[in-house]
Every structure is written in C-alpha cells, then in structure tokens.
Amino acid sequence: MEPIIIVIVLAIIIGLVLLYYVRINAHEVKTDTANYQAKEDLAMLGRLTTLPELACPRSETVKTYCIDLLKAQAFASMMGDARSGPASKVYYNPVLGATNITLRWYDLAKPPGQMAQQLTIYSNLRDSTRVRTTTTYFTAFEPVNSTRQFAMLIVERQS
C-alpha cells in the first residue's frame, strides 16, 4: 500500500514539474517571437532607407532617415495597389512583403489643423485583422523649396 502512495505522489510531483516547464517554455517562445518580429521590423525600415526610389539626394546634408517627398509621391503613384502591376510583382513584393507604408509629414508653417499631410507609399496588406505597427521618425525633404519637415514613417505588417 505504501509503495503505491509513493508512486502516486512522485507522479503528481513529476506532472507539476512538467507543467511548470511547459509554461516557462511557452513564455520564452512568445518572447523570442516578439524579439524576432521587432528585428524584422527594423530590417524593413533599413530596407526602406536604402531604396533609391525614396532616399534624399546625395547632395542633401541629411542622408540617413530622410525621404524625398517628390520621389515618395512618384513612387506611390507608380505603385498604386501593390498587388497589380508588373514592377511590384517582380521586385517590390518580395522586398517589402505584406505591408502598408504610410508617410505622414508636418508642415509647421501651416495652421495647426492643416499641418499634417499623409501619403500611402505602398499598400499590400492582405489581412488587416492581425497587424503590428512600427513607427519611426524621418526627415521629409521637399526639393522644390529645399525645405525639410518632420515626418513619421508608419509601417503596418502582417503578424
């Protein structure tokens, strides 16, 4: 009788240890997934800053984290909906993936209600229910007037 009770107690202890181990492991997997997604988002922002289709001219003093507004407008009109068009299917879909990229810049010379302007540069988000958003700050360069404006780049990606 006593050996049976000892076996049952040991089985319960082993079961609790396994349950605790599984919970810790699941938490580590979630943390690793979140870290991987954050690194993936930073890599996406890095790819965006190196695209010559969006980058500021080399003669400009601010070279990193700078987007040329005229280039961005031309890129957005060329892309339209990223799911159509041969250029997007061949090059941009594999590079940028399932994302929405929006540039929001602020003209501080305008009245407060009219300061913000927004442009969707790239739109290829397939499922809008599971989206993670990354926002970073850029300089928006307007080459016609040679002005720089505060800008935010908003990248929405599939989770």
Tab-separated table of N, CA and C in Angstrom:
chain	number	residue	atom	x	y	z
A	1	MET	N	0.816	-1.188	0.000
A	1	MET	CA	0.000	0.000	0.000
A	1	MET	C	0.866	1.261	0.000
A	2	GLU	N	1.918	1.248	0.826
A	2	GLU	CA	2.786	2.414	0.900
A	2	GLU	C	3.537	2.659	-0.407
A	3	PRO	N	4.039	1.640	-1.113
A	3	PRO	CA	4.722	1.905	-2.386
A	3	PRO	C	3.790	2.537	-3.423
A	4	ILE	N	2.504	2.203	-3.402
A	4	ILE	CA	1.544	2.787	-4.350
A	4	ILE	C	1.378	4.272	-4.062
A	5	ILE	N	1.277	4.655	-2.798
A	5	ILE	CA	1.131	6.068	-2.425
A	5	ILE	C	2.387	6.841	-2.841
A	6	ILE	N	3.555	6.251	-2.641
A	6	ILE	CA	4.808	6.909	-3.028
A	6	ILE	C	4.855	7.113	-4.543
A	7	VAL	N	4.425	6.129	-5.307
A	7	VAL	CA	4.408	6.241	-6.770
A	7	VAL	C	3.429	7.333	-7.202
A	8	ILE	N	2.268	7.413	-6.571
A	8	ILE	CA	1.270	8.441	-6.917
A	8	ILE	C	1.814	9.831	-6.596
A	9	VAL	N	2.426	9.999	-5.428
A	9	VAL	CA	2.990	11.300	-5.049
A	9	VAL	C	4.103	11.695	-6.022
A	10	LEU	N	4.971	10.759	-6.378
A	10	LEU	CA	6.031	11.051	-7.343
A	10	LEU	C	5.456	11.416	-8.715
A	11	ALA	N	4.407	10.738	-9.139
A	11	ALA	CA	3.765	11.052	-10.424
A	11	ALA	C	3.182	12.460	-10.398
A	12	ILE	N	2.563	12.846	-9.283
A	12	ILE	CA	2.000	14.201	-9.158
A	12	ILE	C	3.116	15.235	-9.192
A	13	ILE	N	4.204	14.985	-8.486
A	13	ILE	CA	5.326	15.929	-8.476
A	13	ILE	C	5.929	16.060	-9.875
A	14	ILE	N	6.130	14.945	-10.552
A	14	ILE	CA	6.675	14.984	-11.916
A	14	ILE	C	5.717	15.718	-12.854
A	15	GLY	N	4.421	15.506	-12.698
A	15	GLY	CA	3.428	16.206	-13.518
A	15	GLY	C	3.472	17.708	-13.295
A	16	LEU	N	3.590	18.149	-12.046
A	16	LEU	CA	3.671	19.581	-11.748
A	16	LEU	C	4.952	20.198	-12.312
A	17	VAL	N	6.053	19.469	-12.200
A	17	VAL	CA	7.315	19.965	-12.761
A	17	VAL	C	7.206	20.103	-14.283
A	18	LEU	N	6.619	19.127	-14.943
A	18	LEU	CA	6.441	19.203	-16.400
A	18	LEU	C	5.519	20.358	-16.793
A	19	LEU	N	4.449	20.563	-16.047
A	19	LEU	CA	3.530	21.668	-16.319
A	19	LEU	C	4.250	23.006	-16.179
A	20	TYR	N	5.031	23.165	-15.131
A	20	TYR	CA	5.795	24.389	-14.908
A	20	TYR	C	6.792	24.609	-16.048
A	21	TYR	N	7.471	23.556	-16.472
A	21	TYR	CA	8.442	23.637	-17.556
A	21	TYR	C	7.772	24.054	-18.869
A	22	VAL	N	6.618	23.504	-19.162
A	22	VAL	CA	5.898	23.838	-20.396
A	22	VAL	C	5.470	25.299	-20.382
A	23	ARG	N	5.007	25.792	-19.246
A	23	ARG	CA	4.598	27.204	-19.163
A	23	ARG	C	5.786	28.139	-19.362
A	24	ILE	N	6.912	27.818	-18.742
A	24	ILE	CA	8.107	28.648	-18.921
A	24	ILE	C	8.553	28.606	-20.379
A	25	ASN	N	8.531	27.451	-20.989
A	25	ASN	CA	8.924	27.298	-22.383
A	25	ASN	C	8.004	28.092	-23.305
A	26	ALA	N	6.704	28.055	-23.050
A	26	ALA	CA	5.748	28.805	-23.872
A	26	ALA	C	6.004	30.304	-23.746
A	27	HIS	N	6.311	30.772	-22.547
A	27	HIS	CA	6.605	32.190	-22.346
A	27	HIS	C	7.874	32.592	-23.108
A	28	GLU	N	8.890	31.738	-23.088
A	28	GLU	CA	10.120	32.024	-23.826
A	28	GLU	C	9.876	32.057	-25.328
A	29	VAL	N	9.014	31.199	-25.823
A	29	VAL	CA	8.695	31.190	-27.255
A	29	VAL	C	7.999	32.492	-27.644
A	30	LYS	N	7.063	32.958	-26.815
A	30	LYS	CA	6.385	34.230	-27.105
A	30	LYS	C	7.373	35.387	-27.099
A	31	THR	N	8.281	35.401	-26.135
A	31	THR	CA	9.283	36.462	-26.057
A	31	THR	C	10.210	36.421	-27.266
A	32	ASP	N	10.653	35.230	-27.646
A	32	ASP	CA	11.523	35.095	-28.815
A	32	ASP	C	10.812	35.531	-30.089
A	33	THR	N	9.528	35.213	-30.205
A	33	THR	CA	8.750	35.622	-31.375
A	33	THR	C	8.635	37.136	-31.440
A	34	ALA	N	8.358	37.767	-30.309
A	34	ALA	CA	8.252	39.228	-30.273
A	34	ALA	C	9.589	39.879	-30.626
A	35	ASN	N	10.685	39.334	-30.117
A	35	ASN	CA	12.010	39.873	-30.445
A	35	ASN	C	12.324	39.700	-31.926
A	36	TYR	N	11.968	38.553	-32.484
A	36	TYR	CA	12.203	38.304	-33.903
A	36	TYR	C	11.396	39.277	-34.765
A	37	GLN	N	10.132	39.502	-34.394
A	37	GLN	CA	9.302	40.421	-35.166
A	37	GLN	C	9.835	41.848	-35.077
A	38	ALA	N	10.335	42.244	-33.907
A	38	ALA	CA	10.909	43.582	-33.770
A	38	ALA	C	12.152	43.727	-34.650
A	39	LYS	N	12.998	42.704	-34.684
A	39	LYS	CA	14.181	42.743	-35.543
A	39	LYS	C	13.787	42.759	-37.015
A	40	GLU	N	12.751	42.023	-37.354
A	40	GLU	CA	12.260	42.000	-38.729
A	40	GLU	C	11.731	43.379	-39.135
A	41	ASP	N	11.028	44.049	-38.222
A	41	ASP	CA	10.524	45.395	-38.498
A	41	ASP	C	11.670	46.387	-38.681
A	42	LEU	N	12.714	46.279	-37.856
A	42	LEU	CA	13.875	47.156	-38.014
A	42	LEU	C	14.589	46.893	-39.338
A	43	ALA	N	14.650	45.638	-39.742
A	43	ALA	CA	15.254	45.312	-41.039
A	43	ALA	C	14.436	45.917	-42.177
A	44	MET	N	13.112	45.904	-42.035
A	44	MET	CA	12.242	46.514	-43.051
A	44	MET	C	12.514	48.017	-43.145
A	45	LEU	N	12.637	48.681	-41.994
A	45	LEU	CA	12.940	50.111	-42.013
A	45	LEU	C	14.310	50.366	-42.637
A	46	GLY	N	15.250	49.473	-42.388
A	46	GLY	CA	16.563	49.600	-43.013
A	46	GLY	C	16.495	49.470	-44.524
A	47	ARG	N	15.666	48.548	-45.004
A	47	ARG	CA	15.497	48.396	-46.459
A	47	ARG	C	14.845	49.639	-47.055
A	48	LEU	N	13.909	50.232	-46.331
A	48	LEU	CA	13.235	51.424	-46.845
A	48	LEU	C	14.195	52.599	-46.970
A	49	THR	N	15.095	52.745	-46.005
A	49	THR	CA	16.016	53.885	-46.052
A	49	THR	C	17.035	53.752	-47.173
A	50	THR	N	17.279	52.536	-47.646
A	50	THR	CA	18.266	52.357	-48.709
A	50	THR	C	17.647	52.316	-50.105
A	51	LEU	N	16.337	52.338	-50.204
A	51	LEU	CA	15.710	52.345	-51.530
A	51	LEU	C	16.002	53.679	-52.218
A	52	PRO	N	16.654	53.665	-53.376
A	52	PRO	CA	16.923	54.930	-54.058
A	52	PRO	C	15.645	55.619	-54.532
A	53	GLU	N	14.555	54.864	-54.618
A	53	GLU	CA	13.284	55.441	-55.043
A	53	GLU	C	12.711	56.397	-54.000
A	54	LEU	N	13.192	56.333	-52.768
A	54	LEU	CA	12.660	57.168	-51.690
A	54	LEU	C	13.718	58.049	-51.033
A	55	ALA	N	14.980	57.709	-51.177
A	55	ALA	CA	16.049	58.382	-50.436
A	55	ALA	C	16.263	59.811	-50.912
A	56	CYS	N	16.748	60.625	-49.993
A	56	CYS	CA	17.092	62.006	-50.321
A	56	CYS	C	18.303	62.024	-51.245
A	57	PRO	N	18.474	63.120	-52.005
A	57	PRO	CA	19.633	63.195	-52.893
A	57	PRO	C	20.940	63.178	-52.097
A	58	ARG	N	21.997	62.728	-52.743
A	58	ARG	CA	23.291	62.631	-52.052
A	58	ARG	C	23.841	64.001	-51.670
A	59	SER	N	23.439	65.037	-52.377
A	59	SER	CA	23.932	66.380	-52.062
A	59	SER	C	23.282	66.941	-50.793
A	60	GLU	N	22.210	66.320	-50.353
A	60	GLU	CA	21.495	66.789	-49.159
A	60	GLU	C	22.327	66.490	-47.910
A	61	THR	N	22.304	67.411	-46.955
A	61	THR	CA	23.112	67.232	-45.738
A	61	THR	C	22.606	66.075	-44.886
A	62	VAL	N	21.290	65.908	-44.803
A	62	VAL	CA	20.720	64.797	-44.041
A	62	VAL	C	20.552	63.631	-45.006
A	63	LYS	N	21.355	62.580	-44.829
A	63	LYS	CA	21.304	61.471	-45.783
A	63	LYS	C	20.577	60.259	-45.228
A	64	THR	N	20.718	60.006	-43.938
A	64	THR	CA	20.048	58.849	-43.356
A	64	THR	C	18.726	59.287	-42.751
A	65	TYR	N	17.781	58.405	-42.787
A	65	TYR	CA	16.437	58.673	-42.277
A	65	TYR	C	15.856	59.934	-42.912
A	66	CYS	N	16.013	60.014	-44.213
A	66	CYS	CA	15.498	61.147	-44.968
A	66	CYS	C	14.765	60.600	-46.191
A	67	ILE	N	13.569	61.118	-46.424
A	67	ILE	CA	12.772	60.695	-47.575
A	67	ILE	C	12.461	61.921	-48.420
A	68	ASP	N	12.706	61.796	-49.704
A	68	ASP	CA	12.402	62.851	-50.658
A	68	ASP	C	10.903	62.795	-50.955
A	69	LEU	N	10.190	63.887	-50.689
A	69	LEU	CA	8.733	63.886	-50.857
A	69	LEU	C	8.316	63.699	-52.314
A	70	LEU	N	9.029	64.319	-53.239
A	70	LEU	CA	8.662	64.154	-54.653
A	70	LEU	C	8.886	62.718	-55.117
A	71	LYS	N	9.984	62.116	-54.674
A	71	LYS	CA	10.230	60.712	-55.018
A	71	LYS	C	9.168	59.810	-54.396
A	72	ALA	N	8.786	60.118	-53.158
A	72	ALA	CA	7.769	59.306	-52.479
A	72	ALA	C	6.428	59.416	-53.194
A	73	GLN	N	6.071	60.624	-53.645
A	73	GLN	CA	4.808	60.796	-54.366
A	73	GLN	C	4.844	60.067	-55.709
A	74	ALA	N	5.971	60.132	-56.399
A	74	ALA	CA	6.099	59.420	-57.675
A	74	ALA	C	6.051	57.909	-57.458
A	75	PHE	N	6.709	57.436	-56.394
A	75	PHE	CA	6.708	56.004	-56.080
A	75	PHE	C	5.297	55.533	-55.756
A	76	ALA	N	4.572	56.327	-54.962
A	76	ALA	CA	3.199	55.954	-54.584
A	76	ALA	C	2.291	55.919	-55.803
A	77	SER	N	2.421	56.882	-56.697
A	77	SER	CA	1.560	56.875	-57.884
A	77	SER	C	1.945	55.739	-58.831
A	78	MET	N	3.229	55.376	-58.870
A	78	MET	CA	3.652	54.258	-59.711
A	78	MET	C	3.120	52.937	-59.160
A	79	MET	N	3.169	52.792	-57.835
A	79	MET	CA	2.763	51.530	-57.219
A	79	MET	C	1.255	51.349	-57.230
A	80	GLY	N	0.520	52.401	-56.911
A	80	GLY	CA	-0.927	52.250	-56.786
A	80	GLY	C	-1.218	51.164	-55.780
A	81	ASP	N	-1.930	50.170	-56.187
A	81	ASP	CA	-2.151	48.993	-55.354
A	81	ASP	C	-1.047	48.004	-55.708
A	82	ALA	N	-0.262	47.627	-54.721
A	82	ALA	CA	0.932	46.805	-54.977
A	82	ALA	C	0.605	45.426	-55.508
A	83	ARG	N	-0.648	45.023	-55.419
A	83	ARG	CA	-0.999	43.695	-55.926
A	83	ARG	C	-1.160	43.686	-57.439
A	84	SER	N	-1.152	44.865	-58.054
A	84	SER	CA	-1.253	44.921	-59.510
A	84	SER	C	-0.011	45.609	-60.058
A	85	GLY	N	0.322	45.310	-61.258
A	85	GLY	CA	1.467	45.945	-61.892
A	85	GLY	C	2.668	45.032	-61.922
A	86	PRO	N	3.340	44.967	-63.055
A	86	PRO	CA	4.464	44.044	-63.185
A	86	PRO	C	5.665	44.417	-62.317
A	87	ALA	N	5.939	45.711	-62.138
A	87	ALA	CA	7.120	46.107	-61.360
A	87	ALA	C	6.995	45.657	-59.916
A	88	SER	N	5.804	45.789	-59.366
A	88	SER	CA	5.632	45.422	-57.959
A	88	SER	C	5.760	43.922	-57.758
A	89	LYS	N	5.247	43.148	-58.704
A	89	LYS	CA	5.301	41.690	-58.542
A	89	LYS	C	6.726	41.167	-58.682
A	90	VAL	N	7.497	41.779	-59.547
A	90	VAL	CA	8.848	41.289	-59.783
A	90	VAL	C	9.799	41.712	-58.663
A	91	TYR	N	9.703	42.940	-58.212
A	91	TYR	CA	10.707	43.446	-57.286
A	91	TYR	C	10.170	43.812	-55.905
A	92	TYR	N	9.151	44.643	-55.849
A	92	TYR	CA	8.770	45.235	-54.566
A	92	TYR	C	8.031	44.284	-53.634
A	93	ASN	N	7.218	43.388	-54.144
A	93	ASN	CA	6.523	42.459	-53.242
A	93	ASN	C	7.488	41.570	-52.468
A	94	PRO	N	8.510	40.977	-53.095
A	94	PRO	CA	9.452	40.193	-52.284
A	94	PRO	C	10.282	41.045	-51.321
A	95	VAL	N	10.589	42.277	-51.695
A	95	VAL	CA	11.421	43.131	-50.845
A	95	VAL	C	10.622	43.698	-49.679
A	96	LEU	N	9.442	44.219	-49.959
A	96	LEU	CA	8.653	44.887	-48.923
A	96	LEU	C	7.600	43.985	-48.299
A	97	GLY	N	7.188	42.942	-48.995
A	97	GLY	CA	6.265	41.967	-48.418
A	97	GLY	C	4.857	42.491	-48.215
A	98	ALA	N	4.159	41.867	-47.277
A	98	ALA	CA	2.770	42.221	-46.976
A	98	ALA	C	2.767	43.359	-45.962
A	99	THR	N	2.880	44.580	-46.475
A	99	THR	CA	2.940	45.757	-45.606
A	99	THR	C	2.120	46.898	-46.175
A	100	ASN	N	1.785	47.809	-45.297
A	100	ASN	CA	1.298	49.131	-45.675
A	100	ASN	C	2.331	50.120	-45.166
A	101	ILE	N	2.795	51.003	-46.029
A	101	ILE	CA	3.783	52.003	-45.642
A	101	ILE	C	3.168	53.368	-45.875
A	102	THR	N	3.070	54.131	-44.808
A	102	THR	CA	2.459	55.451	-44.873
A	102	THR	C	3.461	56.486	-44.385
A	103	LEU	N	3.577	57.574	-45.116
A	103	LEU	CA	4.432	58.687	-44.715
A	103	LEU	C	3.522	59.828	-44.272
A	104	ARG	N	3.736	60.290	-43.058
A	104	ARG	CA	2.974	61.433	-42.538
A	104	ARG	C	3.981	62.521	-42.190
A	105	TRP	N	3.838	63.680	-42.819
A	105	TRP	CA	4.768	64.764	-42.542
A	105	TRP	C	3.990	65.990	-42.087
A	106	TYR	N	4.701	66.856	-41.380
A	106	TYR	CA	4.082	68.009	-40.730
A	106	TYR	C	4.754	69.280	-41.226
A	107	ASP	N	3.954	70.138	-41.838
A	107	ASP	CA	4.439	71.440	-42.278
A	107	ASP	C	4.145	72.426	-41.157
A	108	LEU	N	5.176	72.815	-40.429
A	108	LEU	CA	4.991	73.648	-39.242
A	108	LEU	C	4.642	75.090	-39.582
A	109	ALA	N	4.737	75.477	-40.855
A	109	ALA	CA	4.382	76.830	-41.253
A	109	ALA	C	2.872	76.995	-41.414
A	110	LYS	N	2.142	75.899	-41.476
A	110	LYS	CA	0.690	75.960	-41.665
A	110	LYS	C	-0.023	76.029	-40.320
A	111	PRO	N	-1.305	76.426	-40.326
A	111	PRO	CA	-2.081	76.435	-39.078
A	111	PRO	C	-2.215	75.024	-38.504
A	112	PRO	N	-2.440	74.897	-37.191
A	112	PRO	CA	-2.454	73.579	-36.542
A	112	PRO	C	-3.378	72.547	-37.183
A	113	GLY	N	-4.530	72.926	-37.681
A	113	GLY	CA	-5.445	71.958	-38.267
A	113	GLY	C	-5.003	71.441	-39.623
A	114	GLN	N	-4.080	72.148	-40.269
A	114	GLN	CA	-3.657	71.789	-41.624
A	114	GLN	C	-2.194	71.359	-41.698
A	115	MET	N	-1.577	71.125	-40.558
A	115	MET	CA	-0.148	70.801	-40.530
A	115	MET	C	0.160	69.433	-41.121
A	116	ALA	N	-0.640	68.445	-40.762
A	116	ALA	CA	-0.323	67.063	-41.138
A	116	ALA	C	-0.792	66.752	-42.552
A	117	GLN	N	0.087	66.112	-43.295
A	117	GLN	CA	-0.252	65.580	-44.606
A	117	GLN	C	0.184	64.126	-44.620
A	118	GLN	N	-0.525	63.311	-45.365
A	118	GLN	CA	-0.268	61.876	-45.324
A	118	GLN	C	-0.272	61.309	-46.733
A	119	LEU	N	0.608	60.334	-46.951
A	119	LEU	CA	0.713	59.677	-48.246
A	119	LEU	C	0.959	58.193	-48.016
A	120	THR	N	0.117	57.351	-48.600
A	120	THR	CA	0.354	55.910	-48.540
A	120	THR	C	1.301	55.561	-49.676
A	121	ILE	N	2.506	55.170	-49.307
A	121	ILE	CA	3.548	54.893	-50.295
A	121	ILE	C	3.363	53.523	-50.918
A	122	TYR	N	3.038	52.545	-50.095
A	122	TYR	CA	2.963	51.153	-50.551
A	122	TYR	C	1.839	50.475	-49.792
A	123	SER	N	0.988	49.753	-50.492
A	123	SER	CA	-0.148	49.092	-49.854
A	123	SER	C	-0.263	47.665	-50.379
A	124	ASN	N	0.058	46.709	-49.510
A	124	ASN	CA	-0.023	45.304	-49.901
A	124	ASN	C	-0.396	44.444	-48.698
A	125	LEU	N	-1.223	44.967	-47.819
A	125	LEU	CA	-1.633	44.241	-46.621
A	125	LEU	C	-2.807	43.353	-46.987
A	126	ARG	N	-2.646	42.049	-46.775
A	126	ARG	CA	-3.678	41.104	-47.202
A	126	ARG	C	-4.759	40.904	-46.152
A	127	ASP	N	-4.372	40.861	-44.893
A	127	ASP	CA	-5.322	40.593	-43.810
A	127	ASP	C	-5.147	41.676	-42.761
A	128	SER	N	-6.137	42.521	-42.608
A	128	SER	CA	-5.998	43.657	-41.697
A	128	SER	C	-6.390	43.325	-40.261
A	129	THR	N	-6.678	42.068	-39.959
A	129	THR	CA	-7.077	41.735	-38.591
A	129	THR	C	-5.876	41.527	-37.681
A	130	ARG	N	-4.783	40.994	-38.207
A	130	ARG	CA	-3.590	40.738	-37.391
A	130	ARG	C	-2.444	41.596	-37.919
A	131	VAL	N	-2.369	42.822	-37.432
A	131	VAL	CA	-1.390	43.777	-37.930
A	131	VAL	C	-0.570	44.309	-36.757
A	132	ARG	N	0.724	44.432	-36.958
A	132	ARG	CA	1.559	45.125	-35.978
A	132	ARG	C	2.105	46.380	-36.658
A	133	THR	N	2.201	47.447	-35.900
A	133	THR	CA	2.580	48.744	-36.441
A	133	THR	C	3.913	49.183	-35.854
A	134	THR	N	4.791	49.646	-36.715
A	134	THR	CA	6.065	50.223	-36.296
A	134	THR	C	6.116	51.645	-36.824
A	135	THR	N	6.464	52.572	-35.961
A	135	THR	CA	6.552	53.973	-36.352
A	135	THR	C	7.955	54.476	-36.060
A	136	THR	N	8.524	55.184	-37.007
A	136	THR	CA	9.826	55.807	-36.787
A	136	THR	C	9.797	57.207	-37.384
A	137	TYR	N	10.732	58.013	-36.946
A	137	TYR	CA	10.752	59.419	-37.350
A	137	TYR	C	11.788	59.635	-38.438
A	138	PHE	N	11.421	60.458	-39.396
A	138	PHE	CA	12.258	60.744	-40.548
A	138	PHE	C	12.278	62.237	-40.794
A	139	THR	N	13.153	62.632	-41.701
A	139	THR	CA	13.135	63.978	-42.249
A	139	THR	C	12.521	63.872	-43.637
A	140	ALA	N	11.529	64.695	-43.900
A	140	ALA	CA	10.929	64.745	-45.232
A	140	ALA	C	11.528	65.953	-45.949
A	141	PHE	N	12.215	65.690	-47.054
A	141	PHE	CA	12.868	66.747	-47.816
A	141	PHE	C	12.021	67.083	-49.024
A	142	GLU	N	11.717	68.367	-49.173
A	142	GLU	CA	10.938	68.819	-50.326
A	142	GLU	C	11.886	69.588	-51.237
A	143	PRO	N	12.306	68.987	-52.359
A	143	PRO	CA	13.371	69.583	-53.169
A	143	PRO	C	12.977	70.855	-53.914
A	144	VAL	N	11.700	71.082	-54.151
A	144	VAL	CA	11.294	72.279	-54.888
A	144	VAL	C	11.648	73.527	-54.090
A	145	ASN	N	11.303	73.528	-52.810
A	145	ASN	CA	11.588	74.679	-51.948
A	145	ASN	C	12.836	74.463	-51.093
A	146	SER	N	13.467	73.308	-51.218
A	146	SER	CA	14.615	72.919	-50.381
A	146	SER	C	14.298	73.048	-48.895
A	147	THR	N	13.134	72.546	-48.513
A	147	THR	CA	12.743	72.593	-47.102
A	147	THR	C	12.743	71.184	-46.529
A	148	ARG	N	12.963	71.132	-45.231
A	148	ARG	CA	12.910	69.865	-44.504
A	148	ARG	C	11.762	69.935	-43.521
A	149	GLN	N	11.060	68.820	-43.397
A	149	GLN	CA	9.918	68.774	-42.491
A	149	GLN	C	10.011	67.525	-41.626
A	150	PHE	N	9.409	67.624	-40.462
A	150	PHE	CA	9.337	66.486	-39.553
A	150	PHE	C	8.375	65.468	-40.151
A	151	ALA	N	8.771	64.194	-40.162
A	151	ALA	CA	7.928	63.163	-40.774
A	151	ALA	C	7.945	61.898	-39.929
A	152	MET	N	6.876	61.137	-40.054
A	152	MET	CA	6.768	59.823	-39.419
A	152	MET	C	6.525	58.800	-40.516
A	153	LEU	N	7.231	57.703	-40.432
A	153	LEU	CA	7.014	56.597	-41.350
A	153	LEU	C	6.297	55.508	-40.570
A	154	ILE	N	5.106	55.149	-41.010
A	154	ILE	CA	4.273	54.170	-40.318
A	154	ILE	C	4.238	52.907	-41.172
A	155	VAL	N	4.753	51.821	-40.607
A	155	VAL	CA	4.811	50.547	-41.322
A	155	VAL	C	3.894	49.566	-40.608
A	156	GLU	N	2.869	49.103	-41.317
A	156	GLU	CA	1.949	48.091	-40.784
A	156	GLU	C	2.267	46.780	-41.486
A	157	ARG	N	2.512	45.726	-40.688
A	157	ARG	CA	2.892	44.426	-41.241
A	157	ARG	C	1.985	43.338	-40.708
A	158	GLN	N	1.890	42.255	-41.482
A	158	GLN	CA	1.150	41.070	-41.040
A	158	GLN	C	1.828	40.480	-39.816
A	159	SER	N	1.059	40.025	-38.865
A	159	SER	CA	1.631	39.354	-37.686
A	159	SER	C	1.717	37.874	-37.933
